[in-house]
Amino acid sequence: KQASEEAFNTLKQAITTTPVLRMPDFKIMKRAVREYVRACDVCQRNKSETMRPVGMLQPLPIPDQIWKGISMDFNEGLSKSRGKSTILVVVDHLSKYSHFIALSHPYTAKTVACTFQDIVRRLHNLPRSI
């Protein structure tokens, strides 16, 4: 019984003499928050933009000849057909004519460039803009 009373009195003294509200050290808190946010994957993905808004989208200029302005895109994740699972899509901006070129995965910049040269450039020459 004596030991429990001593423990109670020690605990009571510790609780009653400790300040209830202590002002936090904001420098330490700011550093801790910054480190936490840097390490947090969800925070990095969902943080707000730090740049000013870029404004309205501007339309691309309309080319004056076909195959002088093109766009290219890759359509991946398709089921394999004859060992190829990716489609390189090349579209002319003026005529909307398209080439769909099958590629095998993995492909490199060199294989894409060679394929582009063999098919698109051979038929239409080099575009001014891609």
mmCIF file of N, CA and C in Angstrom:
data_model
loop_
_atom_site.group_PDB
_atom_site.id
_atom_site.type_symbol
_atom_site.label_atom_id
_atom_site.label_comp_id
_atom_site.label_asym_id
_atom_site.label_seq_id
_atom_site.Cartn_x
_atom_site.Cartn_y
_atom_site.Cartn_z
ATOM 1 N N LYS A 1 0.833 -1.187 0.000
ATOM 2 C CA LYS A 1 0.000 0.000 0.000
ATOM 3 C C LYS A 1 0.874 1.246 0.000
ATOM 4 N N GLN A 2 1.932 1.243 0.750
ATOM 5 C CA GLN A 2 2.828 2.394 0.826
ATOM 6 C C GLN A 2 3.434 2.705 -0.543
ATOM 7 N N ALA A 3 3.836 1.681 -1.292
ATOM 8 C CA ALA A 3 4.452 1.881 -2.607
ATOM 9 C C ALA A 3 3.451 2.482 -3.584
ATOM 10 N N SER A 4 2.193 2.041 -3.510
ATOM 11 C CA SER A 4 1.188 2.574 -4.431
ATOM 12 C C SER A 4 0.880 4.034 -4.102
ATOM 13 N N GLU A 5 0.856 4.399 -2.788
ATOM 14 C CA GLU A 5 0.621 5.791 -2.426
ATOM 15 C C GLU A 5 1.783 6.674 -2.885
ATOM 16 N N GLU A 6 3.004 6.188 -2.751
ATOM 17 C CA GLU A 6 4.162 6.957 -3.212
ATOM 18 C C GLU A 6 4.120 7.148 -4.732
ATOM 19 N N ALA A 7 3.750 6.114 -5.449
ATOM 20 C CA ALA A 7 3.653 6.210 -6.908
ATOM 21 C C ALA A 7 2.557 7.191 -7.300
ATOM 22 N N PHE A 8 1.416 7.147 -6.591
ATOM 23 C CA PHE A 8 0.318 8.067 -6.867
ATOM 24 C C PHE A 8 0.746 9.504 -6.618
ATOM 25 N N ASN A 9 1.401 9.760 -5.492
ATOM 26 C CA ASN A 9 1.844 11.119 -5.170
ATOM 27 C C ASN A 9 2.883 11.625 -6.174
ATOM 28 N N THR A 10 3.773 10.771 -6.605
ATOM 29 C CA THR A 10 4.770 11.163 -7.611
ATOM 30 C C THR A 10 4.089 11.534 -8.924
ATOM 31 N N LEU A 11 3.131 10.718 -9.332
ATOM 32 C CA LEU A 11 2.389 10.984 -10.566
ATOM 33 C C LEU A 11 1.571 12.261 -10.437
ATOM 34 N N LYS A 12 0.915 12.456 -9.292
ATOM 35 C CA LYS A 12 0.106 13.653 -9.057
ATOM 36 C C LYS A 12 0.973 14.905 -9.125
ATOM 37 N N GLN A 13 2.143 14.853 -8.522
ATOM 38 C CA GLN A 13 3.035 16.007 -8.540
ATOM 39 C C GLN A 13 3.522 16.289 -9.961
ATOM 40 N N ALA A 14 3.836 15.254 -10.722
ATOM 41 C CA ALA A 14 4.309 15.447 -12.097
ATOM 42 C C ALA A 14 3.217 16.054 -12.970
ATOM 43 N N ILE A 15 1.984 15.611 -12.782
ATOM 44 C CA ILE A 15 0.876 16.116 -13.599
ATOM 45 C C ILE A 15 0.540 17.554 -13.233
ATOM 46 N N THR A 16 0.497 17.875 -11.965
ATOM 47 C CA THR A 16 0.060 19.207 -11.544
ATOM 48 C C THR A 16 1.138 20.270 -11.710
ATOM 49 N N THR A 17 2.405 19.900 -11.769
ATOM 50 C CA THR A 17 3.446 20.917 -11.907
ATOM 51 C C THR A 17 3.865 21.150 -13.358
ATOM 52 N N THR A 18 3.502 20.255 -14.275
ATOM 53 C CA THR A 18 3.831 20.436 -15.694
ATOM 54 C C THR A 18 2.887 21.465 -16.290
ATOM 55 N N PRO A 19 3.400 22.447 -17.055
ATOM 56 C CA PRO A 19 2.508 23.425 -17.673
ATOM 57 C C PRO A 19 1.547 22.734 -18.647
ATOM 58 N N VAL A 20 0.301 23.173 -18.616
ATOM 59 C CA VAL A 20 -0.721 22.551 -19.450
ATOM 60 C C VAL A 20 -0.530 22.954 -20.906
ATOM 61 N N LEU A 21 -0.354 24.233 -21.156
ATOM 62 C CA LEU A 21 -0.171 24.712 -22.522
ATOM 63 C C LEU A 21 1.233 25.266 -22.676
ATOM 64 N N ARG A 22 1.985 24.635 -23.536
ATOM 65 C CA ARG A 22 3.316 25.110 -23.832
ATOM 66 C C ARG A 22 3.313 25.644 -25.252
ATOM 67 N N MET A 23 3.928 26.778 -25.493
ATOM 68 C CA MET A 23 4.004 27.322 -26.842
ATOM 69 C C MET A 23 4.932 26.438 -27.673
ATOM 70 N N PRO A 24 4.473 26.018 -28.828
ATOM 71 C CA PRO A 24 5.329 25.158 -29.653
ATOM 72 C C PRO A 24 6.469 25.955 -30.277
ATOM 73 N N ASP A 25 7.542 25.262 -30.582
ATOM 74 C CA ASP A 25 8.664 25.882 -31.281
ATOM 75 C C ASP A 25 8.355 25.795 -32.774
ATOM 76 N N PHE A 26 7.954 26.924 -33.364
ATOM 77 C CA PHE A 26 7.481 26.922 -34.744
ATOM 78 C C PHE A 26 8.589 26.621 -35.749
ATOM 79 N N LYS A 27 9.828 26.956 -35.436
ATOM 80 C CA LYS A 27 10.922 26.638 -36.352
ATOM 81 C C LYS A 27 11.087 25.127 -36.486
ATOM 82 N N ILE A 28 11.038 24.441 -35.358
ATOM 83 C CA ILE A 28 11.155 22.981 -35.380
ATOM 84 C C ILE A 28 9.943 22.369 -36.073
ATOM 85 N N MET A 29 8.754 22.905 -35.780
ATOM 86 C CA MET A 29 7.534 22.387 -36.385
ATOM 87 C C MET A 29 7.556 22.589 -37.906
ATOM 88 N N LYS A 30 7.992 23.765 -38.363
ATOM 89 C CA LYS A 30 8.037 24.053 -39.798
ATOM 90 C C LYS A 30 8.990 23.092 -40.505
ATOM 91 N N ARG A 31 10.135 22.857 -39.913
ATOM 92 C CA ARG A 31 11.109 21.931 -40.485
ATOM 93 C C ARG A 31 10.544 20.513 -40.535
ATOM 94 N N ALA A 32 9.861 20.100 -39.474
ATOM 95 C CA ALA A 32 9.286 18.755 -39.435
ATOM 96 C C ALA A 32 8.199 18.589 -40.495
ATOM 97 N N VAL A 33 7.360 19.614 -40.662
ATOM 98 C CA VAL A 33 6.302 19.552 -41.679
ATOM 99 C C VAL A 33 6.918 19.491 -43.070
ATOM 100 N N ARG A 34 7.928 20.305 -43.330
ATOM 101 C CA ARG A 34 8.586 20.316 -44.642
ATOM 102 C C ARG A 34 9.187 18.945 -44.954
ATOM 103 N N GLU A 35 9.869 18.341 -43.983
ATOM 104 C CA GLU A 35 10.467 17.018 -44.194
ATOM 105 C C GLU A 35 9.393 15.959 -44.415
ATOM 106 N N TYR A 36 8.295 16.050 -43.671
ATOM 107 C CA TYR A 36 7.208 15.084 -43.841
ATOM 108 C C TYR A 36 6.593 15.191 -45.234
ATOM 109 N N VAL A 37 6.334 16.417 -45.684
ATOM 110 C CA VAL A 37 5.708 16.618 -46.997
ATOM 111 C C VAL A 37 6.642 16.154 -48.110
ATOM 112 N N ARG A 38 7.945 16.389 -47.973
ATOM 113 C CA ARG A 38 8.899 15.919 -48.986
ATOM 114 C C ARG A 38 8.909 14.402 -49.081
ATOM 115 N N ALA A 39 8.741 13.722 -47.964
ATOM 116 C CA ALA A 39 8.799 12.262 -47.952
ATOM 117 C C ALA A 39 7.456 11.614 -48.273
ATOM 118 N N CYS A 40 6.379 12.372 -48.213
ATOM 119 C CA CYS A 40 5.031 11.815 -48.387
ATOM 120 C C CYS A 40 4.679 11.754 -49.878
ATOM 121 N N ASP A 41 4.456 10.543 -50.401
ATOM 122 C CA ASP A 41 4.123 10.360 -51.816
ATOM 123 C C ASP A 41 2.787 11.004 -52.159
ATOM 124 N N VAL A 42 1.786 10.837 -51.309
ATOM 125 C CA VAL A 42 0.459 11.417 -51.561
ATOM 126 C C VAL A 42 0.541 12.940 -51.570
ATOM 127 N N CYS A 43 1.323 13.517 -50.653
ATOM 128 C CA CYS A 43 1.476 14.978 -50.611
ATOM 129 C C CYS A 43 2.117 15.487 -51.896
ATOM 130 N N GLN A 44 3.118 14.787 -52.408
ATOM 131 C CA GLN A 44 3.795 15.220 -53.628
ATOM 132 C C GLN A 44 2.876 15.149 -54.840
ATOM 133 N N ARG A 45 2.031 14.141 -54.900
ATOM 134 C CA ARG A 45 1.121 13.996 -56.042
ATOM 135 C C ARG A 45 -0.002 15.021 -56.023
ATOM 136 N N ASN A 46 -0.443 15.429 -54.841
ATOM 137 C CA ASN A 46 -1.624 16.276 -54.732
ATOM 138 C C ASN A 46 -1.334 17.712 -54.335
ATOM 139 N N LYS A 47 -0.061 18.097 -54.312
ATOM 140 C CA LYS A 47 0.228 19.471 -53.906
ATOM 141 C C LYS A 47 -0.199 20.438 -55.004
ATOM 142 N N SER A 48 -0.476 21.655 -54.601
ATOM 143 C CA SER A 48 -0.958 22.649 -55.559
ATOM 144 C C SER A 48 0.196 23.162 -56.413
ATOM 145 N N GLU A 49 -0.151 23.706 -57.569
ATOM 146 C CA GLU A 49 0.846 24.260 -58.482
ATOM 147 C C GLU A 49 1.485 25.502 -57.869
ATOM 148 N N THR A 50 2.776 25.676 -58.088
ATOM 149 C CA THR A 50 3.472 26.848 -57.565
ATOM 150 C C THR A 50 3.702 27.895 -58.649
ATOM 151 N N MET A 51 3.332 27.564 -59.887
ATOM 152 C CA MET A 51 3.487 28.528 -60.978
ATOM 153 C C MET A 51 2.169 29.247 -61.208
ATOM 154 N N ARG A 52 2.268 30.419 -61.826
ATOM 155 C CA ARG A 52 1.055 31.131 -62.201
ATOM 156 C C ARG A 52 0.354 30.356 -63.302
ATOM 157 N N PRO A 53 -0.958 30.484 -63.410
ATOM 158 C CA PRO A 53 -1.657 29.805 -64.503
ATOM 159 C C PRO A 53 -1.114 30.272 -65.854
ATOM 160 N N VAL A 54 -1.034 29.346 -66.798
ATOM 161 C CA VAL A 54 -0.426 29.668 -68.086
ATOM 162 C C VAL A 54 -1.385 30.347 -69.041
ATOM 163 N N GLY A 55 -2.656 30.395 -68.719
ATOM 164 C CA GLY A 55 -3.610 31.082 -69.589
ATOM 165 C C GLY A 55 -4.352 30.114 -70.490
ATOM 166 N N MET A 56 -5.072 30.687 -71.426
ATOM 167 C CA MET A 56 -5.883 29.891 -72.342
ATOM 168 C C MET A 56 -4.984 29.109 -73.303
ATOM 169 N N LEU A 57 -5.468 27.945 -73.708
ATOM 170 C CA LEU A 57 -4.750 27.172 -74.702
ATOM 171 C C LEU A 57 -4.796 27.894 -76.042
ATOM 172 N N GLN A 58 -3.707 27.847 -76.745
ATOM 173 C CA GLN A 58 -3.625 28.483 -78.054
ATOM 174 C C GLN A 58 -3.648 27.400 -79.126
ATOM 175 N N PRO A 59 -4.451 27.580 -80.167
ATOM 176 C CA PRO A 59 -4.495 26.557 -81.215
ATOM 177 C C PRO A 59 -3.185 26.516 -81.995
ATOM 178 N N LEU A 60 -2.860 25.329 -82.487
ATOM 179 C CA LEU A 60 -1.680 25.191 -83.325
ATOM 180 C C LEU A 60 -1.939 25.853 -84.672
ATOM 181 N N PRO A 61 -0.918 26.416 -85.289
ATOM 182 C CA PRO A 61 -1.128 27.012 -86.613
ATOM 183 C C PRO A 61 -1.495 25.930 -87.626
ATOM 184 N N ILE A 62 -2.368 26.274 -88.558
ATOM 185 C CA ILE A 62 -2.799 25.323 -89.574
ATOM 186 C C ILE A 62 -1.742 25.296 -90.676
ATOM 187 N N PRO A 63 -1.186 24.109 -90.977
ATOM 188 C CA PRO A 63 -0.170 24.045 -92.023
ATOM 189 C C PRO A 63 -0.768 24.378 -93.391
ATOM 190 N N ASP A 64 0.075 24.888 -94.290
ATOM 191 C CA ASP A 64 -0.415 25.249 -95.622
ATOM 192 C C ASP A 64 -0.293 24.100 -96.622
ATOM 193 N N GLN A 65 0.425 23.035 -96.259
ATOM 194 C CA GLN A 65 0.559 21.864 -97.117
ATOM 195 C C GLN A 65 0.368 20.613 -96.281
ATOM 196 N N ILE A 66 -0.091 19.544 -96.949
ATOM 197 C CA ILE A 66 -0.256 18.298 -96.207
ATOM 198 C C ILE A 66 1.108 17.730 -95.850
ATOM 199 N N TRP A 67 1.161 17.045 -94.738
ATOM 200 C CA TRP A 67 2.329 16.386 -94.179
ATOM 201 C C TRP A 67 3.467 17.353 -93.852
ATOM 202 N N LYS A 68 3.142 18.621 -93.590
ATOM 203 C CA LYS A 68 4.153 19.568 -93.116
ATOM 204 C C LYS A 68 4.053 19.764 -91.608
ATOM 205 N N GLY A 69 2.922 19.416 -91.033
ATOM 206 C CA GLY A 69 2.738 19.446 -89.582
ATOM 207 C C GLY A 69 2.060 18.157 -89.162
ATOM 208 N N ILE A 70 2.723 17.389 -88.310
ATOM 209 C CA ILE A 70 2.170 16.094 -87.897
ATOM 210 C C ILE A 70 2.214 15.963 -86.383
ATOM 211 N N SER A 71 1.466 15.002 -85.879
ATOM 212 C CA SER A 71 1.562 14.629 -84.470
ATOM 213 C C SER A 71 1.790 13.128 -84.402
ATOM 214 N N MET A 72 2.454 12.715 -83.341
ATOM 215 C CA MET A 72 2.754 11.294 -83.143
ATOM 216 C C MET A 72 2.352 10.907 -81.734
ATOM 217 N N ASP A 73 1.870 9.671 -81.582
ATOM 218 C CA ASP A 73 1.505 9.162 -80.264
ATOM 219 C C ASP A 73 1.681 7.654 -80.266
ATOM 220 N N PHE A 74 1.825 7.091 -79.076
ATOM 221 C CA PHE A 74 1.966 5.651 -78.922
ATOM 222 C C PHE A 74 0.734 5.107 -78.219
ATOM 223 N N ASN A 75 0.181 4.043 -78.743
ATOM 224 C CA ASN A 75 -0.938 3.351 -78.113
ATOM 225 C C ASN A 75 -0.388 2.025 -77.612
ATOM 226 N N GLU A 76 -0.228 1.911 -76.289
ATOM 227 C CA GLU A 76 0.421 0.745 -75.693
ATOM 228 C C GLU A 76 -0.567 -0.105 -74.923
ATOM 229 N N GLY A 77 -0.088 -1.262 -74.473
ATOM 230 C CA GLY A 77 -0.889 -2.132 -73.622
ATOM 231 C C GLY A 77 -1.909 -2.954 -74.381
ATOM 232 N N LEU A 78 -1.726 -3.104 -75.663
ATOM 233 C CA LEU A 78 -2.654 -3.895 -76.463
ATOM 234 C C LEU A 78 -2.251 -5.364 -76.396
ATOM 235 N N SER A 79 -3.179 -6.238 -76.737
ATOM 236 C CA SER A 79 -2.823 -7.655 -76.789
ATOM 237 C C SER A 79 -1.907 -7.874 -77.990
ATOM 238 N N LYS A 80 -1.000 -8.849 -77.860
ATOM 239 C CA LYS A 80 -0.006 -9.069 -78.907
ATOM 240 C C LYS A 80 -0.645 -9.647 -80.159
ATOM 241 N N SER A 81 -0.188 -9.138 -81.286
ATOM 242 C CA SER A 81 -0.569 -9.670 -82.584
ATOM 243 C C SER A 81 0.698 -9.758 -83.414
ATOM 244 N N ARG A 82 1.087 -10.978 -83.753
ATOM 245 C CA ARG A 82 2.337 -11.214 -84.487
ATOM 246 C C ARG A 82 3.534 -10.624 -83.748
ATOM 247 N N GLY A 83 3.514 -10.697 -82.418
ATOM 248 C CA GLY A 83 4.631 -10.240 -81.592
ATOM 249 C C GLY A 83 4.683 -8.742 -81.360
ATOM 250 N N LYS A 84 3.665 -8.013 -81.786
ATOM 251 C CA LYS A 84 3.667 -6.555 -81.632
ATOM 252 C C LYS A 84 2.498 -6.142 -80.749
ATOM 253 N N SER A 85 2.789 -5.252 -79.776
ATOM 254 C CA SER A 85 1.751 -4.857 -78.814
ATOM 255 C C SER A 85 1.594 -3.345 -78.693
ATOM 256 N N THR A 86 2.258 -2.589 -79.561
ATOM 257 C CA THR A 86 2.199 -1.128 -79.515
ATOM 258 C C THR A 86 1.922 -0.597 -80.918
ATOM 259 N N ILE A 87 1.134 0.478 -80.990
ATOM 260 C CA ILE A 87 0.868 1.120 -82.272
ATOM 261 C C ILE A 87 1.383 2.554 -82.211
ATOM 262 N N LEU A 88 2.229 2.908 -83.170
ATOM 263 C CA LEU A 88 2.678 4.287 -83.352
ATOM 264 C C LEU A 88 1.676 4.944 -84.290
ATOM 265 N N VAL A 89 1.016 6.004 -83.813
ATOM 266 C CA VAL A 89 0.010 6.709 -84.605
ATOM 267 C C VAL A 89 0.619 8.027 -85.069
ATOM 268 N N VAL A 90 0.653 8.243 -86.387
ATOM 269 C CA VAL A 90 1.178 9.473 -86.982
ATOM 270 C C VAL A 90 0.031 10.118 -87.749
ATOM 271 N N VAL A 91 -0.329 11.371 -87.386
ATOM 272 C CA VAL A 91 -1.484 12.049 -87.981
ATOM 273 C C VAL A 91 -1.034 13.364 -88.614
ATOM 274 N N ASP A 92 -1.475 13.605 -89.854
ATOM 275 C CA ASP A 92 -1.240 14.878 -90.531
ATOM 276 C C ASP A 92 -2.256 15.889 -90.015
ATOM 277 N N HIS A 93 -1.791 17.079 -89.616
ATOM 278 C CA HIS A 93 -2.696 18.085 -89.041
ATOM 279 C C HIS A 93 -3.688 18.646 -90.049
ATOM 280 N N LEU A 94 -3.300 18.786 -91.307
ATOM 281 C CA LEU A 94 -4.173 19.409 -92.295
ATOM 282 C C LEU A 94 -5.229 18.439 -92.821
ATOM 283 N N SER A 95 -4.799 17.286 -93.293
ATOM 284 C CA SER A 95 -5.741 16.353 -93.924
ATOM 285 C C SER A 95 -6.336 15.346 -92.945
ATOM 286 N N LYS A 96 -5.742 15.210 -91.773
ATOM 287 C CA LYS A 96 -6.129 14.213 -90.768
ATOM 288 C C LYS A 96 -5.864 12.786 -91.245
ATOM 289 N N TYR A 97 -5.099 12.647 -92.313
ATOM 290 C CA TYR A 97 -4.698 11.331 -92.788
ATOM 291 C C TYR A 97 -3.758 10.742 -91.748
ATOM 292 N N SER A 98 -3.847 9.431 -91.529
ATOM 293 C CA SER A 98 -3.085 8.809 -90.450
ATOM 294 C C SER A 98 -2.351 7.570 -90.928
ATOM 295 N N HIS A 99 -1.256 7.283 -90.243
ATOM 296 C CA HIS A 99 -0.542 6.017 -90.401
ATOM 297 C C HIS A 99 -0.552 5.338 -89.043
ATOM 298 N N PHE A 100 -0.849 4.049 -89.030
ATOM 299 C CA PHE A 100 -0.842 3.242 -87.817
ATOM 300 C C PHE A 100 0.234 2.186 -88.000
ATOM 301 N N ILE A 101 1.291 2.287 -87.214
ATOM 302 C CA ILE A 101 2.470 1.448 -87.400
ATOM 303 C C ILE A 101 2.645 0.563 -86.170
ATOM 304 N N ALA A 102 2.643 -0.748 -86.376
ATOM 305 C CA ALA A 102 2.796 -1.698 -85.272
ATOM 306 C C ALA A 102 4.260 -1.769 -84.853
ATOM 307 N N LEU A 103 4.486 -1.757 -83.542
ATOM 308 C CA LEU A 103 5.835 -1.861 -82.979
ATOM 309 C C LEU A 103 5.863 -2.984 -81.958
ATOM 310 N N SER A 104 7.022 -3.639 -81.854
ATOM 311 C CA SER A 104 7.172 -4.647 -80.804
ATOM 312 C C SER A 104 7.813 -3.985 -79.588
ATOM 313 N N HIS A 105 7.438 -4.454 -78.429
ATOM 314 C CA HIS A 105 7.924 -3.875 -77.179
ATOM 315 C C HIS A 105 9.087 -4.714 -76.681
ATOM 316 N N PRO A 106 10.171 -4.244 -76.184
ATOM 317 C CA PRO A 106 10.497 -2.837 -75.981
ATOM 318 C C PRO A 106 11.074 -2.230 -77.259
ATOM 319 N N TYR A 107 10.745 -0.984 -77.492
ATOM 320 C CA TYR A 107 11.262 -0.263 -78.650
ATOM 321 C C TYR A 107 12.137 0.872 -78.140
ATOM 322 N N THR A 108 13.033 1.325 -78.983
ATOM 323 C CA THR A 108 13.946 2.406 -78.604
ATOM 324 C C THR A 108 13.696 3.605 -79.512
ATOM 325 N N ALA A 109 14.316 4.720 -79.182
ATOM 326 C CA ALA A 109 14.200 5.912 -80.022
ATOM 327 C C ALA A 109 14.751 5.626 -81.415
ATOM 328 N N LYS A 110 15.791 4.812 -81.474
ATOM 329 C CA LYS A 110 16.385 4.476 -82.769
ATOM 330 C C LYS A 110 15.414 3.667 -83.624
ATOM 331 N N THR A 111 14.754 2.667 -83.031
ATOM 332 C CA THR A 111 13.812 1.861 -83.819
ATOM 333 C C THR A 111 12.618 2.693 -84.265
ATOM 334 N N VAL A 112 12.149 3.606 -83.411
ATOM 335 C CA VAL A 112 11.027 4.474 -83.796
ATOM 336 C C VAL A 112 11.460 5.404 -84.924
ATOM 337 N N ALA A 113 12.660 5.978 -84.832
ATOM 338 C CA ALA A 113 13.155 6.880 -85.876
ATOM 339 C C ALA A 113 13.326 6.141 -87.203
ATOM 340 N N CYS A 114 13.882 4.937 -87.152
ATOM 341 C CA CYS A 114 14.057 4.158 -88.386
ATOM 342 C C CYS A 114 12.713 3.798 -89.001
ATOM 343 N N THR A 115 11.756 3.410 -88.172
ATOM 344 C CA THR A 115 10.416 3.084 -88.667
ATOM 345 C C THR A 115 9.764 4.318 -89.270
ATOM 346 N N PHE A 116 9.904 5.458 -88.611
ATOM 347 C CA PHE A 116 9.357 6.713 -89.134
ATOM 348 C C PHE A 116 9.983 7.036 -90.491
ATOM 349 N N GLN A 117 11.307 6.882 -90.600
ATOM 350 C CA GLN A 117 12.006 7.153 -91.867
ATOM 351 C C GLN A 117 11.508 6.214 -92.969
ATOM 352 N N ASP A 118 11.383 4.922 -92.636
ATOM 353 C CA ASP A 118 11.005 3.929 -93.643
ATOM 354 C C ASP A 118 9.587 4.119 -94.152
ATOM 355 N N ILE A 119 8.679 4.556 -93.294
ATOM 356 C CA ILE A 119 7.272 4.614 -93.699
ATOM 357 C C ILE A 119 6.831 6.040 -94.005
ATOM 358 N N VAL A 120 6.894 6.926 -93.034
ATOM 359 C CA VAL A 120 6.322 8.266 -93.197
ATOM 360 C C VAL A 120 7.194 9.135 -94.099
ATOM 361 N N ARG A 121 8.475 9.201 -93.821
ATOM 362 C CA ARG A 121 9.351 10.071 -94.618
ATOM 363 C C ARG A 121 9.437 9.591 -96.061
ATOM 364 N N ARG A 122 9.481 8.286 -96.255
ATOM 365 C CA ARG A 122 9.557 7.739 -97.610
ATOM 366 C C ARG A 122 8.347 8.155 -98.440
ATOM 367 N N LEU A 123 7.169 8.212 -97.806
ATOM 368 C CA LEU A 123 5.943 8.544 -98.535
ATOM 369 C C LEU A 123 5.684 10.046 -98.631
ATOM 370 N N HIS A 124 6.069 10.812 -97.600
ATOM 371 C CA HIS A 124 5.617 12.208 -97.516
ATOM 372 C C HIS A 124 6.733 13.223 -97.309
ATOM 373 N N ASN A 125 7.991 12.820 -97.294
ATOM 374 C CA ASN A 125 9.132 13.692 -96.970
ATOM 375 C C ASN A 125 9.074 14.116 -95.502
ATOM 376 N N LEU A 126 10.045 14.915 -95.076
ATOM 377 C CA LEU A 126 10.103 15.330 -93.669
ATOM 378 C C LEU A 126 9.117 16.463 -93.395
ATOM 379 N N PRO A 127 8.413 16.404 -92.269
ATOM 380 C CA PRO A 127 7.514 17.507 -91.913
ATOM 381 C C PRO A 127 8.309 18.687 -91.355
ATOM 382 N N ARG A 128 7.686 19.862 -91.331
ATOM 383 C CA ARG A 128 8.307 21.042 -90.712
ATOM 384 C C ARG A 128 8.185 20.991 -89.198
ATOM 385 N N SER A 129 7.080 20.429 -88.715
ATOM 386 C CA SER A 129 6.880 20.375 -87.260
ATOM 387 C C SER A 129 6.250 19.046 -86.879
ATOM 388 N N ILE A 130 6.650 18.576 -85.705
ATOM 389 C CA ILE A 130 6.084 17.343 -85.145
ATOM 390 C C ILE A 130 5.513 17.694 -83.793
#
